[in-house]
Amino acid sequence: MRLADHTTIGLGGPARGFVPADTEAGLIEAVQAADSRGEPVLILGGGSNLVVADEGFDGTVVQVATRGVGHGTEPGLVTVAAGEEWDAVVAGTIAAGLAGLECLSGIPGLAGATPIQNVGAYGQEVAQVITEVRAYDRKEQKILFMPNGQCGFGYRTSFFRGGDRHVVLGVTFRLDPDPLSAPVRYPELAAALGIGVGERVKCADVRSAVLGLRRRKGMVIDPADPDTRSVGSFFVNPVLDAAALARVEATARARCGEDTKVPRFDAGDGMVKVPAAWLIERAGFGKGYDPGHGARISAKHTLALVNSGSATTSDLIALASQIRDGVQDCFGVRLAPEPVLIGVTL
Ligand SMILES: Cc1cc2nc3c(=O)[nH]c(=O)nc-3n(C[C@H](O)[C@H](O)[C@H](O)COP(=O)(O)OP(=O)(O)OC[C@H]3O[C@@H](n4cnc5c(N)ncnc54)[C@H](O)[C@@H]3O)c2cc1C
């Protein structure tokens, strides 16, 4: 069994052991068994945020396949098992007349992975609506209920990210029992809907607009679209202080013309978030950039690195390093990878 068959980018060598777990008891048992043997464990969801080494994973891969969606006694409270497919969860909540997840339509993977990197898109992120994460603590060997405030959510991160102590078993969301969406905050989405920023429309309309935008960028998995053989965005948008932003602005003016404006979003505390795609393009790596070894930049989205079919993980990492170093040399900004890297470093 090669992990390439279980990752959306189609990369990754063999695993020593592979255990699919379709019950919660089975999931915990598989993890406990590997732990008692002292064997490394990789929890696998949909494999859409994973880059695994060509050498594979020398341990047990436990594939989360638990199912179940429950509605709480309070209207809008929804508890989802970790193995539920995320986009089906989003579609289901919209069909049930609940608002709060509509902008997160079309994101691949499973519900249990959404708290790990605080999945977000088009102005929404799961941290805004998660009330509680239920997780198995491998160290204490017990099940914990972690309220939102204990999850350490931030931009594409959480307390869970970077550690492997907790296995997410289920996630509870507090959604708004309202067929109208939350106010649309993202200008590109508002424009696609023909509304002003801050206005509300039917959640179903937001979902179809988001899916349309995402498809045009190769951000909805589609076997017929080779640009979707990726892990989504490969780099997170860097958050810069005033001095770093001033350096980027000076370089951008010198390279691209005096009237060049660096796009930025407020990140609080005097910091700004600058789109990594903008920096990558200005550093000379445009859409479709292809060094010719099988890993290339998507023709639709600068941030997505794609396996054109013949790539290895080493090829992908070589491309990512080239881009990261190019941006660093040009702007003095070091980009960080968004996916979880297993057995490889960048
Ligand atoms: C085309 C495309 C578009 C994307 N667009 C977006 C986007 O718009 N926004 C965004 O935020 N992300 C996006 N992503 C990234 C990815 O879809 C999300 O991060 C998703 O939540 C990963 O889910 P998964 O089930 O595939 O996790 P996996 O890739 O299987 O795992 C990711 C990490 O989470 C851990 N993990 C998974 N499940 C559990 C669990 N139950 N308990 C503990 N640890 C677990 C894994 O061990 C691993 O470390 C995109 C990816 C692709 C391929």
mmCIF file with all atom_site columns, N, CA and C in Angstrom, residues 234-235 276-277 279-281 283-286 289-291 295-298 302-306 316-331 333-335 346:
data_model
loop_
_atom_site.group_PDB
_atom_site.id
_atom_site.type_symbol
_atom_site.label_atom_id
_atom_site.label_alt_id
_atom_site.label_comp_id
_atom_site.label_asym_id
_atom_site.label_entity_id
_atom_site.label_seq_id
_atom_site.pdbx_PDB_ins_code
_atom_site.Cartn_x
_atom_site.Cartn_y
_atom_site.Cartn_z
_atom_site.occupancy
_atom_site.B_iso_or_equiv
_atom_site.pdbx_formal_charge
_atom_site.auth_seq_id
_atom_site.auth_comp_id
_atom_site.auth_asym_id
_atom_site.auth_atom_id
_atom_site.pdbx_PDB_model_num
ATOM 1   N N  . PHE A 1 234 ? 0.165  25.796 -1.073  1.00 0.00 ? 234 PHE A N  1
ATOM 2   C CA . PHE A 1 234 ? 1.372  25.175 -0.501  1.00 0.00 ? 234 PHE A CA 1
ATOM 3   C C  . PHE A 1 234 ? 2.006  26.049 0.567   1.00 0.00 ? 234 PHE A C  1
ATOM 4   N N  . PHE A 1 235 ? 1.809  27.377 0.458   1.00 0.00 ? 235 PHE A N  1
ATOM 5   C CA . PHE A 1 235 ? 2.412  28.288 1.443   1.00 0.00 ? 235 PHE A CA 1
ATOM 6   C C  . PHE A 1 235 ? 1.324  29.094 2.147   1.00 0.00 ? 235 PHE A C  1
ATOM 7   N N  . ALA A 1 276 ? 0.811  35.429 -0.241  1.00 0.00 ? 276 ALA A N  1
ATOM 8   C CA . ALA A 1 276 ? 2.024  34.732 -0.683  1.00 0.00 ? 276 ALA A CA 1
ATOM 9   C C  . ALA A 1 276 ? 2.047  34.641 -2.210  1.00 0.00 ? 276 ALA A C  1
ATOM 10  N N  . ALA A 1 277 ? 0.870  34.469 -2.824  1.00 0.00 ? 277 ALA A N  1
ATOM 11  C CA . ALA A 1 277 ? 0.813  34.334 -4.290  1.00 0.00 ? 277 ALA A CA 1
ATOM 12  C C  . ALA A 1 277 ? 1.361  35.591 -4.970  1.00 0.00 ? 277 ALA A C  1
ATOM 13  N N  . LEU A 1 279 ? 3.628  37.688 -3.802  1.00 0.00 ? 279 LEU A N  1
ATOM 14  C CA . LEU A 1 279 ? 5.092  37.712 -3.649  1.00 0.00 ? 279 LEU A CA 1
ATOM 15  C C  . LEU A 1 279 ? 5.741  36.707 -4.609  1.00 0.00 ? 279 LEU A C  1
ATOM 16  N N  . ILE A 1 280 ? 5.138  35.521 -4.708  1.00 0.00 ? 280 ILE A N  1
ATOM 17  C CA . ILE A 1 280 ? 5.710  34.460 -5.554  1.00 0.00 ? 280 ILE A CA 1
ATOM 18  C C  . ILE A 1 280 ? 5.726  34.911 -7.015  1.00 0.00 ? 280 ILE A C  1
ATOM 19  N N  . GLU A 1 281 ? 4.610  35.505 -7.454  1.00 0.00 ? 281 GLU A N  1
ATOM 20  C CA . GLU A 1 281 ? 4.548  35.963 -8.851  1.00 0.00 ? 281 GLU A CA 1
ATOM 21  C C  . GLU A 1 281 ? 5.576  37.065 -9.102  1.00 0.00 ? 281 GLU A C  1
ATOM 22  N N  . ALA A 1 283 ? 8.288  37.502 -7.617  1.00 0.00 ? 283 ALA A N  1
ATOM 23  C CA . ALA A 1 283 ? 9.654  36.962 -7.528  1.00 0.00 ? 283 ALA A CA 1
ATOM 24  C C  . ALA A 1 283 ? 9.998  36.150 -8.781  1.00 0.00 ? 283 ALA A C  1
ATOM 25  N N  . GLY A 1 284 ? 9.049  36.054 -9.713  1.00 0.00 ? 284 GLY A N  1
ATOM 26  C CA . GLY A 1 284 ? 9.371  35.423 -10.998 1.00 0.00 ? 284 GLY A CA 1
ATOM 27  C C  . GLY A 1 284 ? 8.783  34.039 -11.220 1.00 0.00 ? 284 GLY A C  1
ATOM 28  N N  . PHE A 1 285 ? 7.892  33.599 -10.333 1.00 0.00 ? 285 PHE A N  1
ATOM 29  C CA . PHE A 1 285 ? 7.276  32.273 -10.506 1.00 0.00 ? 285 PHE A CA 1
ATOM 30  C C  . PHE A 1 285 ? 5.784  32.448 -10.790 1.00 0.00 ? 285 PHE A C  1
ATOM 31  N N  . GLY A 1 286 ? 5.444  32.446 -12.060 1.00 0.00 ? 286 GLY A N  1
ATOM 32  C CA . GLY A 1 286 ? 4.047  32.694 -12.422 1.00 0.00 ? 286 GLY A CA 1
ATOM 33  C C  . GLY A 1 286 ? 3.235  31.418 -12.472 1.00 0.00 ? 286 GLY A C  1
ATOM 34  N N  . TYR A 1 289 ? 4.335  27.795 -13.957 1.00 0.00 ? 289 TYR A N  1
ATOM 35  C CA . TYR A 1 289 ? 5.801  27.648 -13.926 1.00 0.00 ? 289 TYR A CA 1
ATOM 36  C C  . TYR A 1 289 ? 6.168  26.170 -13.774 1.00 0.00 ? 289 TYR A C  1
ATOM 37  N N  . ASP A 1 290 ? 7.036  25.698 -14.686 1.00 0.00 ? 290 ASP A N  1
ATOM 38  C CA . ASP A 1 290 ? 7.313  24.262 -14.733 1.00 0.00 ? 290 ASP A CA 1
ATOM 39  C C  . ASP A 1 290 ? 8.801  24.017 -14.953 1.00 0.00 ? 290 ASP A C  1
ATOM 40  N N  . PRO A 1 291 ? 9.520  23.627 -13.883 1.00 0.00 ? 291 PRO A N  1
ATOM 41  C CA . PRO A 1 291 ? 10.961 23.373 -14.061 1.00 0.00 ? 291 PRO A CA 1
ATOM 42  C C  . PRO A 1 291 ? 11.225 22.077 -14.820 1.00 0.00 ? 291 PRO A C  1
ATOM 43  N N  . ALA A 1 295 ? 6.906  18.247 -11.052 1.00 0.00 ? 295 ALA A N  1
ATOM 44  C CA . ALA A 1 295 ? 6.175  19.106 -10.118 1.00 0.00 ? 295 ALA A CA 1
ATOM 45  C C  . ALA A 1 295 ? 6.180  20.513 -10.709 1.00 0.00 ? 295 ALA A C  1
ATOM 46  N N  . ARG A 1 296 ? 5.025  21.166 -10.701 1.00 0.00 ? 296 ARG A N  1
ATOM 47  C CA . ARG A 1 296 ? 4.923  22.492 -11.316 1.00 0.00 ? 296 ARG A CA 1
ATOM 48  C C  . ARG A 1 296 ? 3.933  23.332 -10.530 1.00 0.00 ? 296 ARG A C  1
ATOM 49  N N  . ILE A 1 297 ? 3.886  24.622 -10.885 1.00 0.00 ? 297 ILE A N  1
ATOM 50  C CA . ILE A 1 297 ? 2.850  25.486 -10.304 1.00 0.00 ? 297 ILE A CA 1
ATOM 51  C C  . ILE A 1 297 ? 1.582  25.304 -11.140 1.00 0.00 ? 297 ILE A C  1
ATOM 52  N N  . SER A 1 298 ? 0.434  25.264 -10.457 1.00 0.00 ? 298 SER A N  1
ATOM 53  C CA . SER A 1 298 ? -0.853 25.142 -11.151 1.00 0.00 ? 298 SER A CA 1
ATOM 54  C C  . SER A 1 298 ? -1.002 26.240 -12.195 1.00 0.00 ? 298 SER A C  1
ATOM 55  N N  . THR A 1 302 ? -1.337 30.362 -8.345  1.00 0.00 ? 302 THR A N  1
ATOM 56  C CA . THR A 1 302 ? 0.101  30.403 -8.067  1.00 0.00 ? 302 THR A CA 1
ATOM 57  C C  . THR A 1 302 ? 0.487  29.663 -6.794  1.00 0.00 ? 302 THR A C  1
ATOM 58  N N  . LEU A 1 303 ? -0.448 29.582 -5.834  1.00 0.00 ? 303 LEU A N  1
ATOM 59  C CA . LEU A 1 303 ? -0.091 28.971 -4.549  1.00 0.00 ? 303 LEU A CA 1
ATOM 60  C C  . LEU A 1 303 ? -0.165 27.448 -4.560  1.00 0.00 ? 303 LEU A C  1
ATOM 61  N N  . ALA A 1 304 ? -0.765 26.875 -5.603  1.00 0.00 ? 304 ALA A N  1
ATOM 62  C CA . ALA A 1 304 ? -0.920 25.416 -5.630  1.00 0.00 ? 304 ALA A CA 1
ATOM 63  C C  . ALA A 1 304 ? 0.214  24.776 -6.419  1.00 0.00 ? 304 ALA A C  1
ATOM 64  N N  . LEU A 1 305 ? 0.962  23.890 -5.770  1.00 0.00 ? 305 LEU A N  1
ATOM 65  C CA . LEU A 1 305 ? 2.002  23.134 -6.459  1.00 0.00 ? 305 LEU A CA 1
ATOM 66  C C  . LEU A 1 305 ? 1.374  21.781 -6.837  1.00 0.00 ? 305 LEU A C  1
ATOM 67  N N  . VAL A 1 306 ? 1.612  21.380 -8.084  1.00 0.00 ? 306 VAL A N  1
ATOM 68  C CA . VAL A 1 306 ? 0.867  20.268 -8.659  1.00 0.00 ? 306 VAL A CA 1
ATOM 69  C C  . VAL A 1 306 ? 1.814  19.136 -9.042  1.00 0.00 ? 306 VAL A C  1
ATOM 70  N N  . LEU A 1 316 ? 8.755  17.701 -5.693  1.00 0.00 ? 316 LEU A N  1
ATOM 71  C CA . LEU A 1 316 ? 7.861  18.718 -5.134  1.00 0.00 ? 316 LEU A CA 1
ATOM 72  C C  . LEU A 1 316 ? 8.617  19.615 -4.150  1.00 0.00 ? 316 LEU A C  1
ATOM 73  N N  . ILE A 1 317 ? 9.418  18.981 -3.287  1.00 0.00 ? 317 ILE A N  1
ATOM 74  C CA . ILE A 1 317 ? 10.156 19.746 -2.275  1.00 0.00 ? 317 ILE A CA 1
ATOM 75  C C  . ILE A 1 317 ? 11.208 20.624 -2.959  1.00 0.00 ? 317 ILE A C  1
ATOM 76  N N  . ALA A 1 318 ? 11.810 20.113 -4.046  1.00 0.00 ? 318 ALA A N  1
ATOM 77  C CA . ALA A 1 318 ? 12.798 20.927 -4.788  1.00 0.00 ? 318 ALA A CA 1
ATOM 78  C C  . ALA A 1 318 ? 12.123 22.177 -5.346  1.00 0.00 ? 318 ALA A C  1
ATOM 79  N N  . LEU A 1 319 ? 10.933 22.015 -5.895  1.00 0.00 ? 319 LEU A N  1
ATOM 80  C CA . LEU A 1 319 ? 10.209 23.167 -6.444  1.00 0.00 ? 319 LEU A CA 1
ATOM 81  C C  . LEU A 1 319 ? 9.833  24.138 -5.320  1.00 0.00 ? 319 LEU A C  1
ATOM 82  N N  . ALA A 1 320 ? 9.318  23.586 -4.220  1.00 0.00 ? 320 ALA A N  1
ATOM 83  C CA . ALA A 1 320 ? 8.912  24.444 -3.098  1.00 0.00 ? 320 ALA A CA 1
ATOM 84  C C  . ALA A 1 320 ? 10.115 25.218 -2.550  1.00 0.00 ? 320 ALA A C  1
ATOM 85  N N  . SER A 1 321 ? 11.271 24.542 -2.473  1.00 0.00 ? 321 SER A N  1
ATOM 86  C CA . SER A 1 321 ? 12.480 25.225 -1.962  1.00 0.00 ? 321 SER A CA 1
ATOM 87  C C  . SER A 1 321 ? 12.898 26.341 -2.905  1.00 0.00 ? 321 SER A C  1
ATOM 88  N N  . GLN A 1 322 ? 12.833 26.062 -4.203  1.00 0.00 ? 322 GLN A N  1
ATOM 89  C CA . GLN A 1 322 ? 13.224 27.071 -5.188  1.00 0.00 ? 322 GLN A CA 1
ATOM 90  C C  . GLN A 1 322 ? 12.340 28.322 -5.051  1.00 0.00 ? 322 GLN A C  1
ATOM 91  N N  . ILE A 1 323 ? 11.042 28.100 -4.879  1.00 0.00 ? 323 ILE A N  1
ATOM 92  C CA . ILE A 1 323 ? 10.111 29.227 -4.752  1.00 0.00 ? 323 ILE A CA 1
ATOM 93  C C  . ILE A 1 323 ? 10.370 29.969 -3.437  1.00 0.00 ? 323 ILE A C  1
ATOM 94  N N  . ARG A 1 324 ? 10.482 29.204 -2.352  1.00 0.00 ? 324 ARG A N  1
ATOM 95  C CA . ARG A 1 324 ? 10.708 29.840 -1.046  1.00 0.00 ? 324 ARG A CA 1
ATOM 96  C C  . ARG A 1 324 ? 11.990 30.679 -1.066  1.00 0.00 ? 324 ARG A C  1
ATOM 97  N N  . ASP A 1 325 ? 13.082 30.102 -1.632  1.00 0.00 ? 325 ASP A N  1
ATOM 98  C CA . ASP A 1 325 ? 14.349 30.831 -1.670  1.00 0.00 ? 325 ASP A CA 1
ATOM 99  C C  . ASP A 1 325 ? 14.272 32.043 -2.596  1.00 0.00 ? 325 ASP A C  1
ATOM 100 N N  . GLY A 1 326 ? 13.548 31.882 -3.708  1.00 0.00 ? 326 GLY A N  1
ATOM 101 C CA . GLY A 1 326 ? 13.386 33.003 -4.646  1.00 0.00 ? 326 GLY A CA 1
ATOM 102 C C  . GLY A 1 326 ? 12.675 34.177 -3.981  1.00 0.00 ? 326 GLY A C  1
ATOM 103 N N  . VAL A 1 327 ? 11.626 33.882 -3.224  1.00 0.00 ? 327 VAL A N  1
ATOM 104 C CA . VAL A 1 327 ? 10.883 34.952 -2.535  1.00 0.00 ? 327 VAL A CA 1
ATOM 105 C C  . VAL A 1 327 ? 11.753 35.581 -1.440  1.00 0.00 ? 327 VAL A C  1
ATOM 106 N N  . GLN A 1 328 ? 12.497 34.724 -0.749  1.00 0.00 ? 328 GLN A N  1
ATOM 107 C CA . GLN A 1 328 ? 13.378 35.232 0.317   1.00 0.00 ? 328 GLN A CA 1
ATOM 108 C C  . GLN A 1 328 ? 14.444 36.170 -0.278  1.00 0.00 ? 328 GLN A C  1
ATOM 109 N N  . ASP A 1 329 ? 15.095 35.726 -1.365  1.00 0.00 ? 329 ASP A N  1
ATOM 110 C CA . ASP A 1 329 ? 16.140 36.549 -1.985  1.00 0.00 ? 329 ASP A CA 1
ATOM 111 C C  . ASP A 1 329 ? 15.570 37.881 -2.466  1.00 0.00 ? 329 ASP A C  1
ATOM 112 N N  . CYS A 1 330 ? 14.368 37.816 -2.996  1.00 0.00 ? 330 CYS A N  1
ATOM 113 C CA . CYS A 1 330 ? 13.787 39.004 -3.608  1.00 0.00 ? 330 CYS A CA 1
ATOM 114 C C  . CYS A 1 330 ? 13.225 39.977 -2.557  1.00 0.00 ? 330 CYS A C  1
ATOM 115 N N  . PHE A 1 331 ? 12.445 39.447 -1.613  1.00 0.00 ? 331 PHE A N  1
ATOM 116 C CA . PHE A 1 331 ? 11.702 40.314 -0.677  1.00 0.00 ? 331 PHE A CA 1
ATOM 117 C C  . PHE A 1 331 ? 12.151 40.194 0.779   1.00 0.00 ? 331 PHE A C  1
ATOM 118 N N  . VAL A 1 333 ? 11.396 37.813 2.697   1.00 0.00 ? 333 VAL A N  1
ATOM 119 C CA . VAL A 1 333 ? 10.293 37.173 3.438   1.00 0.00 ? 333 VAL A CA 1
ATOM 120 C C  . VAL A 1 333 ? 10.416 35.668 3.264   1.00 0.00 ? 333 VAL A C  1
ATOM 121 N N  . ARG A 1 334 ? 10.426 34.942 4.382   1.00 0.00 ? 334 ARG A N  1
ATOM 122 C CA . ARG A 1 334 ? 10.566 33.482 4.304   1.00 0.00 ? 334 ARG A CA 1
ATOM 123 C C  . ARG A 1 334 ? 9.182  32.838 4.381   1.00 0.00 ? 334 ARG A C  1
ATOM 124 N N  . LEU A 1 335 ? 8.774  32.202 3.293   1.00 0.00 ? 335 LEU A N  1
ATOM 125 C CA . LEU A 1 335 ? 7.456  31.573 3.265   1.00 0.00 ? 335 LEU A CA 1
ATOM 126 C C  . LEU A 1 335 ? 7.487  30.255 4.032   1.00 0.00 ? 335 LEU A C  1
ATOM 127 N N  . LEU A 1 346 ? 11.392 21.180 4.647   1.00 0.00 ? 346 LEU A N  1
ATOM 128 C CA . LEU A 1 346 ? 11.539 22.226 3.630   1.00 0.00 ? 346 LEU A CA 1
ATOM 129 C C  . LEU A 1 346 ? 12.407 23.310 4.242   1.00 0.00 ? 346 LEU A C  1
#
